[in-house]
Coordinates of C-alpha atoms and ligand atoms in Angstrom, one line a residue:
M1 CA 212.2 18.2 139.2
T2 CA 209.7 21.2 138.4
I3 CA 206.9 20.6 135.8
F4 CA 206.5 24.0 134.0
P5 CA 203.0 25.0 132.8
P6 CA 202.3 24.8 129.2
L7 CA 203.8 27.1 126.9
I8 CA 201.8 29.7 125.4
I9 CA 203.2 32.3 123.1
P10 CA 201.1 35.1 122.2
E11 CA 200.4 36.2 118.6
T12 CA 202.6 39.4 117.7
L13 CA 202.4 41.5 114.7
A14 CA 205.8 40.1 113.1
A15 CA 206.6 43.6 111.5
G16 CA 210.3 43.4 111.6
P17 CA 213.1 41.9 109.4
G18 CA 211.7 38.5 109.7
P19 CA 210.4 35.8 110.8
G20 CA 207.3 37.2 108.8
N21 CA 203.4 36.1 109.6
T22 CA 203.1 32.8 108.9
D23 CA 200.2 31.8 106.3
P24 CA 197.6 29.7 108.1
R25 CA 197.1 27.8 105.2
V26 CA 201.2 26.8 105.9
L27 CA 200.2 25.7 109.3
A28 CA 197.3 24.2 108.4
A29 CA 199.5 22.0 106.0
F30 CA 202.0 21.3 109.2
A31 CA 199.0 20.4 111.5
N32 CA 197.1 18.2 109.5
S33 CA 199.8 16.0 107.9
G34 CA 199.5 12.5 108.9
I35 CA 202.9 11.0 110.7
A36 CA 204.6 9.2 108.3
D37 CA 208.9 8.7 108.1
H38 CA 211.1 10.3 106.0
M39 CA 210.7 7.6 103.4
Q40 CA 207.1 7.1 102.9
I41 CA 205.9 7.6 99.3
D42 CA 203.9 10.8 99.6
V43 CA 206.5 12.7 101.4
L44 CA 209.3 11.7 98.9
R45 CA 207.1 12.9 96.3
G46 CA 206.5 16.1 98.3
M47 CA 210.6 16.6 98.2
Q48 CA 210.3 16.1 94.8
E49 CA 208.0 18.6 93.9
I50 CA 209.6 21.1 96.2
K51 CA 212.8 20.7 94.4
L52 CA 211.1 21.6 91.1
M53 CA 208.9 24.7 92.9
L54 CA 212.5 25.8 94.3
R55 CA 213.7 25.7 90.7
E56 CA 210.9 28.0 89.9
M57 CA 211.1 29.7 92.6
F58 CA 215.4 30.5 92.2
G59 CA 214.5 31.1 88.0
T60 CA 217.2 28.6 87.6
K61 CA 217.7 25.0 85.9
N62 CA 220.7 24.3 88.5
I63 CA 219.7 20.5 89.4
H64 CA 221.2 20.8 92.7
T65 CA 218.2 22.9 93.9
Y66 CA 216.5 21.6 97.2
G67 CA 216.3 22.4 101.0
I68 CA 218.7 22.4 103.7
A69 CA 217.0 21.5 107.0
G70 CA 217.0 24.0 109.4
T71 CA 217.2 28.0 109.3
G72 CA 218.8 31.0 106.8
F73 CA 222.6 29.6 108.3
S74 CA 222.3 26.3 108.1
G75 CA 221.6 26.8 104.1
L76 CA 224.7 29.2 104.0
D77 CA 226.5 26.6 105.9
C78 CA 226.2 24.1 103.1
M79 CA 226.7 26.8 100.5
L80 CA 230.1 28.2 102.2
S81 CA 231.1 24.7 102.7
A82 CA 232.8 24.7 99.6
I83 CA 235.5 27.1 101.0
Q84 CA 238.3 25.2 102.0
P85 CA 241.0 26.3 104.6
G86 CA 243.9 28.0 102.6
D87 CA 241.4 29.1 99.8
S88 CA 241.4 32.7 98.6
V89 CA 238.5 34.6 99.1
V90 CA 237.1 37.9 98.8
A91 CA 233.9 38.6 100.8
F92 CA 231.4 42.0 101.4
T93 CA 230.1 43.0 104.4
N94 CA 227.5 46.4 104.8
G95 CA 225.2 45.3 107.5
T96 CA 224.8 42.2 110.6
F97 CA 223.8 39.2 108.4
S98 CA 226.7 39.4 105.7
G99 CA 229.1 40.5 108.4
I100 CA 227.8 36.9 109.8
D101 CA 228.4 35.3 106.6
C102 CA 232.2 36.8 106.6
Q103 CA 232.7 35.1 109.8
T104 CA 231.7 31.7 108.7
I105 CA 233.7 32.3 105.4
R106 CA 237.1 33.2 107.5
M107 CA 236.3 30.1 109.9
K108 CA 236.1 27.6 106.8
A109 CA 238.7 29.3 104.8
S110 CA 241.1 28.7 108.0
A111 CA 244.2 26.9 108.5
P112 CA 244.5 24.9 112.0
D113 CA 246.9 27.4 113.0
D114 CA 244.6 31.0 112.4
L115 CA 241.8 29.1 114.0
A116 CA 243.5 28.5 117.0
A117 CA 244.9 31.9 116.8
N118 CA 241.5 33.5 117.2
P119 CA 238.7 30.5 117.3
L120 CA 235.6 32.3 116.9
Q121 CA 237.0 35.5 115.2
P122 CA 239.7 33.9 113.1
N123 CA 241.5 36.3 110.5
P124 CA 243.2 33.9 107.9
E125 CA 245.3 36.1 105.4
N126 CA 243.9 34.6 102.5
V127 CA 240.3 35.9 103.0
T128 CA 239.8 39.6 102.5
V129 CA 236.5 41.2 103.9
I130 CA 235.4 44.3 102.5
E131 CA 233.7 46.6 105.4
V132 CA 231.1 48.8 103.1
P133 CA 229.7 51.5 105.2
H134 CA 226.1 50.4 107.1
G135 CA 223.3 52.1 104.9
T136 CA 225.0 52.2 102.1
S137 CA 225.0 49.4 99.2
V138 CA 228.1 47.0 97.5
T139 CA 228.4 48.6 94.3
G140 CA 229.8 46.9 91.1
E141 CA 232.8 49.1 90.8
M142 CA 233.8 48.0 94.3
V143 CA 233.4 44.2 93.4
Y144 CA 235.5 44.9 90.2
A145 CA 237.9 46.8 91.9
A146 CA 238.4 44.1 94.4
L147 CA 238.6 40.9 92.8
G148 CA 240.8 42.6 90.1
E149 CA 243.4 43.1 92.8
H150 CA 242.8 40.0 95.0
K151 CA 241.8 37.3 92.0
P152 CA 240.2 35.0 94.5
M153 CA 239.3 32.0 93.9
W154 CA 235.7 32.8 95.6
A155 CA 233.8 36.1 95.7
F156 CA 230.5 36.4 98.4
M157 CA 228.0 39.2 98.8
A158 CA 224.8 39.5 100.3
H159 CA 221.9 40.0 97.7
W160 CA 219.9 42.3 100.1
E161 CA 221.6 43.1 103.7
T162 CA 218.3 42.6 106.3
G163 CA 220.6 44.1 109.0
S164 CA 220.9 47.6 106.8
G165 CA 217.9 46.8 104.7
R166 CA 220.1 47.5 101.0
I167 CA 220.2 46.1 98.1
N168 CA 223.6 45.2 96.7
D169 CA 224.3 45.2 92.5
L170 CA 223.9 41.6 91.7
Q171 CA 224.3 42.5 88.1
G172 CA 227.8 43.9 88.7
F173 CA 228.9 41.4 91.2
N174 CA 228.5 38.6 88.8
G175 CA 230.1 40.8 85.9
A176 CA 233.1 41.3 88.3
C177 CA 233.3 37.3 89.1
E178 CA 233.1 36.7 85.4
K179 CA 235.9 39.3 84.4
H180 CA 238.2 37.9 87.2
G181 CA 237.5 34.2 86.9
A182 CA 235.5 34.1 90.5
M183 CA 233.2 31.5 92.0
G184 CA 230.4 34.1 93.2
L185 CA 228.7 32.9 96.3
V186 CA 225.4 35.0 97.3
D187 CA 223.4 35.2 100.7
A188 CA 220.0 35.4 99.1
V189 CA 218.1 34.5 102.3
S190 CA 216.3 38.1 102.1
S191 CA 215.5 38.2 98.4
L192 CA 214.4 34.9 97.3
G193 CA 210.6 34.8 97.5
I194 CA 210.5 38.9 97.5
A195 CA 212.8 40.1 94.6
D196 CA 211.8 39.1 91.2
F197 CA 214.9 37.4 89.6
N198 CA 216.2 34.6 87.9
A199 CA 219.5 32.9 89.1
D200 CA 220.5 32.0 85.9
D201 CA 220.8 35.3 84.5
Y202 CA 224.1 35.6 86.7
P203 CA 226.2 32.7 85.5
A204 CA 229.0 33.4 87.6
V205 CA 227.2 33.2 90.4
V206 CA 227.6 29.4 91.3
G207 CA 226.1 29.5 94.7
W208 CA 222.5 30.6 96.4
A209 CA 221.8 30.0 99.9
S210 CA 217.9 31.5 101.2
C211 CA 215.7 30.7 104.0
P212 CA 212.2 29.7 105.0
Q213 CA 210.8 32.6 106.9
K214 CA 211.5 35.4 105.0
G215 CA 210.8 35.6 101.8
V216 CA 209.0 32.2 101.3
L217 CA 207.0 32.4 104.4
G218 CA 207.4 28.7 105.7
L219 CA 208.6 29.3 109.2
P220 CA 207.7 26.1 111.3
L221 CA 211.5 24.8 111.1
T222 CA 211.5 23.8 107.7
Y223 CA 213.9 24.0 104.6
A224 CA 216.7 26.8 103.6
P225 CA 216.6 26.9 99.8
V226 CA 219.7 26.2 98.2
S227 CA 221.0 26.4 94.1
F228 CA 224.6 24.9 93.1
S229 CA 225.5 25.4 89.7
D230 CA 227.4 22.6 87.8
A231 CA 230.9 24.3 88.4
Y232 CA 230.0 24.7 91.8
I233 CA 229.3 21.0 92.4
E234 CA 232.1 19.8 90.4
T235 CA 234.5 21.6 92.7
V236 CA 233.1 19.7 95.6
A237 CA 233.1 16.7 94.1
K238 CA 236.9 17.2 93.2
R239 CA 237.7 18.1 96.2
G240 CA 235.5 16.9 98.6
C241 CA 234.1 19.0 102.1
Y242 CA 234.3 19.0 105.5
T243 CA 230.8 17.9 106.6
Y244 CA 228.0 15.3 106.0
V245 CA 224.8 16.7 107.1
N246 CA 225.3 19.7 105.2
H247 CA 227.5 18.3 102.4
P248 CA 226.0 20.1 98.8
I249 CA 226.2 16.2 97.1
L250 CA 225.2 14.2 99.8
S251 CA 222.2 16.0 101.0
A252 CA 220.6 16.3 97.5
R253 CA 220.3 12.7 97.6
H254 CA 217.0 12.6 99.7
W255 CA 215.5 15.2 97.4
G256 CA 216.2 12.9 94.4
I257 CA 219.2 14.4 93.0
V258 CA 221.8 11.7 92.6
D259 CA 225.0 11.7 89.9
G260 CA 223.9 15.0 88.8
K261 CA 220.5 14.1 87.7
D262 CA 217.1 13.7 89.2
V263 CA 215.8 10.5 89.9
D264 CA 213.0 8.9 91.0
V265 CA 214.0 6.8 93.7
P266 CA 215.5 9.1 96.2
A267 CA 218.4 8.0 98.6
Y268 CA 218.4 8.6 102.9
H269 CA 220.4 11.6 103.7
Q270 CA 218.5 12.6 107.5
T271 CA 215.5 11.8 108.7
H272 CA 212.7 14.6 107.1
S273 CA 209.9 15.7 109.0
C274 CA 206.6 14.8 107.1
Y275 CA 205.0 18.3 108.7
A276 CA 207.8 20.2 107.7
I277 CA 207.5 19.1 103.8
A278 CA 203.7 19.6 104.1
S279 CA 204.2 23.0 105.2
F280 CA 207.2 24.1 103.2
H281 CA 205.1 22.8 99.9
E282 CA 202.6 24.4 101.0
A283 CA 204.4 27.8 101.3
L284 CA 205.9 27.5 98.0
R285 CA 202.5 26.6 96.4
I286 CA 201.2 29.9 98.1
S287 CA 204.1 31.8 96.4
L288 CA 203.8 30.3 92.9
T289 CA 200.5 31.2 92.8
H290 CA 200.6 34.5 93.4
G291 CA 203.1 35.2 90.9
R292 CA 206.9 35.9 91.5
A293 CA 206.7 39.3 89.6
E294 CA 203.2 39.9 91.0
K295 CA 204.5 39.5 94.5
A296 CA 207.4 41.4 93.9
A297 CA 205.3 44.4 92.8
D298 CA 203.3 44.1 95.9
Y299 CA 206.3 44.6 97.8
A300 CA 207.2 47.5 96.3
F301 CA 204.0 48.9 96.3
H302 CA 203.3 48.3 100.2
E303 CA 206.4 49.4 101.1
G304 CA 206.5 52.8 99.5
V305 CA 203.3 53.8 101.3
L306 CA 205.0 52.4 104.7
R307 CA 208.2 54.6 103.3
E308 CA 205.8 57.8 102.6
A309 CA 203.8 57.4 105.9
V310 CA 207.1 57.0 108.4
T311 CA 208.8 59.7 106.1
A312 CA 205.7 62.2 106.7
M313 CA 206.0 61.4 110.3
G314 CA 209.8 63.1 110.0
C315 CA 211.9 59.7 110.0
K316 CA 214.4 59.4 107.5
V317 CA 214.6 56.2 105.3
S318 CA 217.9 54.8 104.6
S319 CA 216.8 51.6 103.6
N320 CA 216.2 50.4 99.5
M321 CA 214.5 46.7 100.2
T322 CA 210.9 46.4 99.4
S323 CA 210.1 44.2 102.3
L324 CA 212.1 46.6 104.7
V325 CA 212.1 50.0 106.0
V326 CA 215.0 51.2 107.7
L327 CA 214.8 54.4 109.5
N328 CA 216.4 57.3 111.6
L329 CA 214.2 58.7 114.0
P330 CA 213.6 62.7 113.9
D331 CA 216.2 64.7 115.6
A332 CA 214.3 65.4 118.9
L333 CA 213.6 61.3 119.5
S334 CA 217.2 60.3 118.1
G335 CA 218.9 58.3 120.7
R336 CA 215.7 56.8 122.1
E337 CA 215.7 54.3 119.0
K338 CA 215.9 51.4 121.1
E339 CA 213.3 52.5 123.8
L340 CA 210.6 53.2 121.3
V341 CA 211.3 49.5 120.1
Q342 CA 211.3 48.2 123.1
G343 CA 207.8 50.0 123.8
C344 CA 206.1 48.7 120.7
R345 CA 207.5 45.2 121.4
A346 CA 205.7 45.1 124.9
E347 CA 202.4 45.8 123.1
G348 CA 202.5 42.9 121.1
F349 CA 204.1 45.2 117.9
A350 CA 207.3 42.9 117.1
I351 CA 209.7 46.0 115.3
W352 CA 213.3 45.8 115.6
P353 CA 216.3 48.1 116.4
T354 CA 219.5 47.4 114.0
L355 CA 221.8 44.6 115.4
S356 CA 225.0 46.4 114.6
E357 CA 225.4 50.5 115.2
P358 CA 224.3 53.0 113.9
V359 CA 221.2 52.0 116.3
Q360 CA 218.1 52.8 113.5
V361 CA 214.5 51.1 113.4
R362 CA 213.4 48.3 111.4
I363 CA 209.7 48.0 110.3
G364 CA 209.2 44.9 108.1
I365 CA 205.9 43.8 106.0
L366 CA 206.6 40.4 105.4
N367 CA 203.5 38.5 104.4
Q368 CA 201.7 41.9 105.6
L369 CA 200.2 42.6 101.9
S370 CA 196.9 44.5 102.3
E371 CA 195.8 47.8 102.9
E372 CA 194.4 46.6 106.7
S373 CA 198.2 45.5 107.7
I374 CA 200.1 48.4 106.4
K375 CA 197.2 50.8 108.2
D376 CA 197.7 49.0 111.4
I377 CA 201.4 49.0 111.1
V378 CA 201.2 52.7 110.4
S379 CA 198.6 53.3 113.2
R380 CA 200.6 51.5 115.7
F381 CA 204.0 53.2 114.6
A382 CA 202.5 56.7 115.0
D383 CA 201.3 56.3 118.6
A384 CA 204.5 54.9 119.8
M385 CA 205.8 58.7 118.3
L386 CA 203.3 60.2 119.9
N387 CA 203.6 58.7 123.0
M388 CA 207.3 59.5 123.1
G389 CA 206.0 63.1 122.6
A390 CA 206.5 63.4 118.5
N391 CA 203.5 65.7 119.0
D392 CA 203.8 67.1 115.5
V393 CA 202.8 63.7 113.9
D394 CA 199.1 64.1 112.6
K395 CA 198.3 60.7 112.6
D396 CA 194.9 61.0 111.2
A397 CA 196.4 63.1 108.1
I398 CA 198.9 60.1 107.7
L399 CA 196.3 57.4 107.9
K400 CA 193.7 59.6 105.4
Q401 CA 197.1 59.3 103.1
V402 CA 197.5 55.6 103.4
K403 CA 193.6 55.4 102.7
A404 CA 194.2 57.3 99.5
R405 CA 197.1 55.6 97.8
F406 CA 195.2 52.2 98.5
A407 CA 192.2 53.7 97.0
A408 CA 194.1 54.9 94.2
T409 CA 195.1 51.7 92.8
K410 CA 191.2 50.2 92.9
A411 CA 190.3 53.1 91.1
Ligands
LIG501 C1 218.0 36.3 108.4 C2 218.6 36.4 107.2 C3 220.0 35.6 107.6 C4 220.0 34.4 108.6 O1 218.7 33.7 108.8 P1 218.2 32.5 110.0 O2 217.2 31.9 109.3 O3 218.2 33.3 111.2 O4 219.2 31.8 109.9 C5 221.2 35.4 107.0 N1 221.3 36.5 105.7 C6 220.5 37.6 105.7 C7 220.6 38.3 104.3 C8 219.2 37.2 106.4 O5 218.4 38.5 106.4

């Protein structure tokens, strides 16, 4: 048997769609937690406090607001588990992640025959997937039209589609669900903790699922925040669902949510890590101390500065999210996106290409909300372009402009 040397993972500049750079305070909380089991009193108290902080993050009074252990897709799996074989669903996709969500929905809504016919990519007739072109948003009109035509039981959309960097119309989605009597389900993986919104302003959206590693910034495998309305929970209570571990009602017990009420004494559901609880608790404290509105404004400002800088380099931005810039390289470098990204990644500057066609470059600013960080990102990206022969990039002038934008905020 081979004994491998200790695994050393280098520090990189995490400037992609996610995971974002984890705050040192979150890592310290992780490392400084004592060992304690999942029913120890402070671990349980931490879970009760997390539950309350998540209601604040989501802007909701939904009792069923808590964390699903794992990553974004763990929370989405929980939310989408309410969909049963044969249920009618209309789902929108405009990029990689909503595409995977639609795959999950097609699996969950499949009857055994549908699944056997194409086990990894089933296509049950009861699911309608509306494909919205990459680089564009799902609009309210599209949702009204599709729900009006199909009158589904469930409707699904991603709030912010990280694959293409596009914000979809949540207001329109909610209105269409309300009008056509559909229960709305939303992937809020990329928007929670960055966008300033209240889930309760969208009452026809009955389920929300987010993740630990984007706006919430609590990476060390922690929790995917979820929030379910009473209508959603009543549906699951009546019909059940085919999972124990990610069950929307059963999972909530460990967070002190039993029979639709907050209770003082939680019940065991699965083992929760004291380290995960301590670090996730700290991540939420950081976000709420920053303030939802303030944080959203800070993202918008910093994204704006980065967008201007890459535009000055001749790139064309097609995204409108405030945590991520998705761009096409100037014509002269077109087709060399992957080469450029690989070059940056080799230098520890971890940007990303798009994962589905067309190939574009994605530069993210999760937890990079400072002049120093944005300058670093702009400077490294300018170097990468210059290395590939984009000689008209005036790096000094662009960095001067970045500096001026920050100076203007201090004046
Ligand atoms: C990142 C992302 C996911 C997947 O999250 P994981 O943490 O990788 O499981 C799902 N949906 C959206 C919109 C995302 O941005």
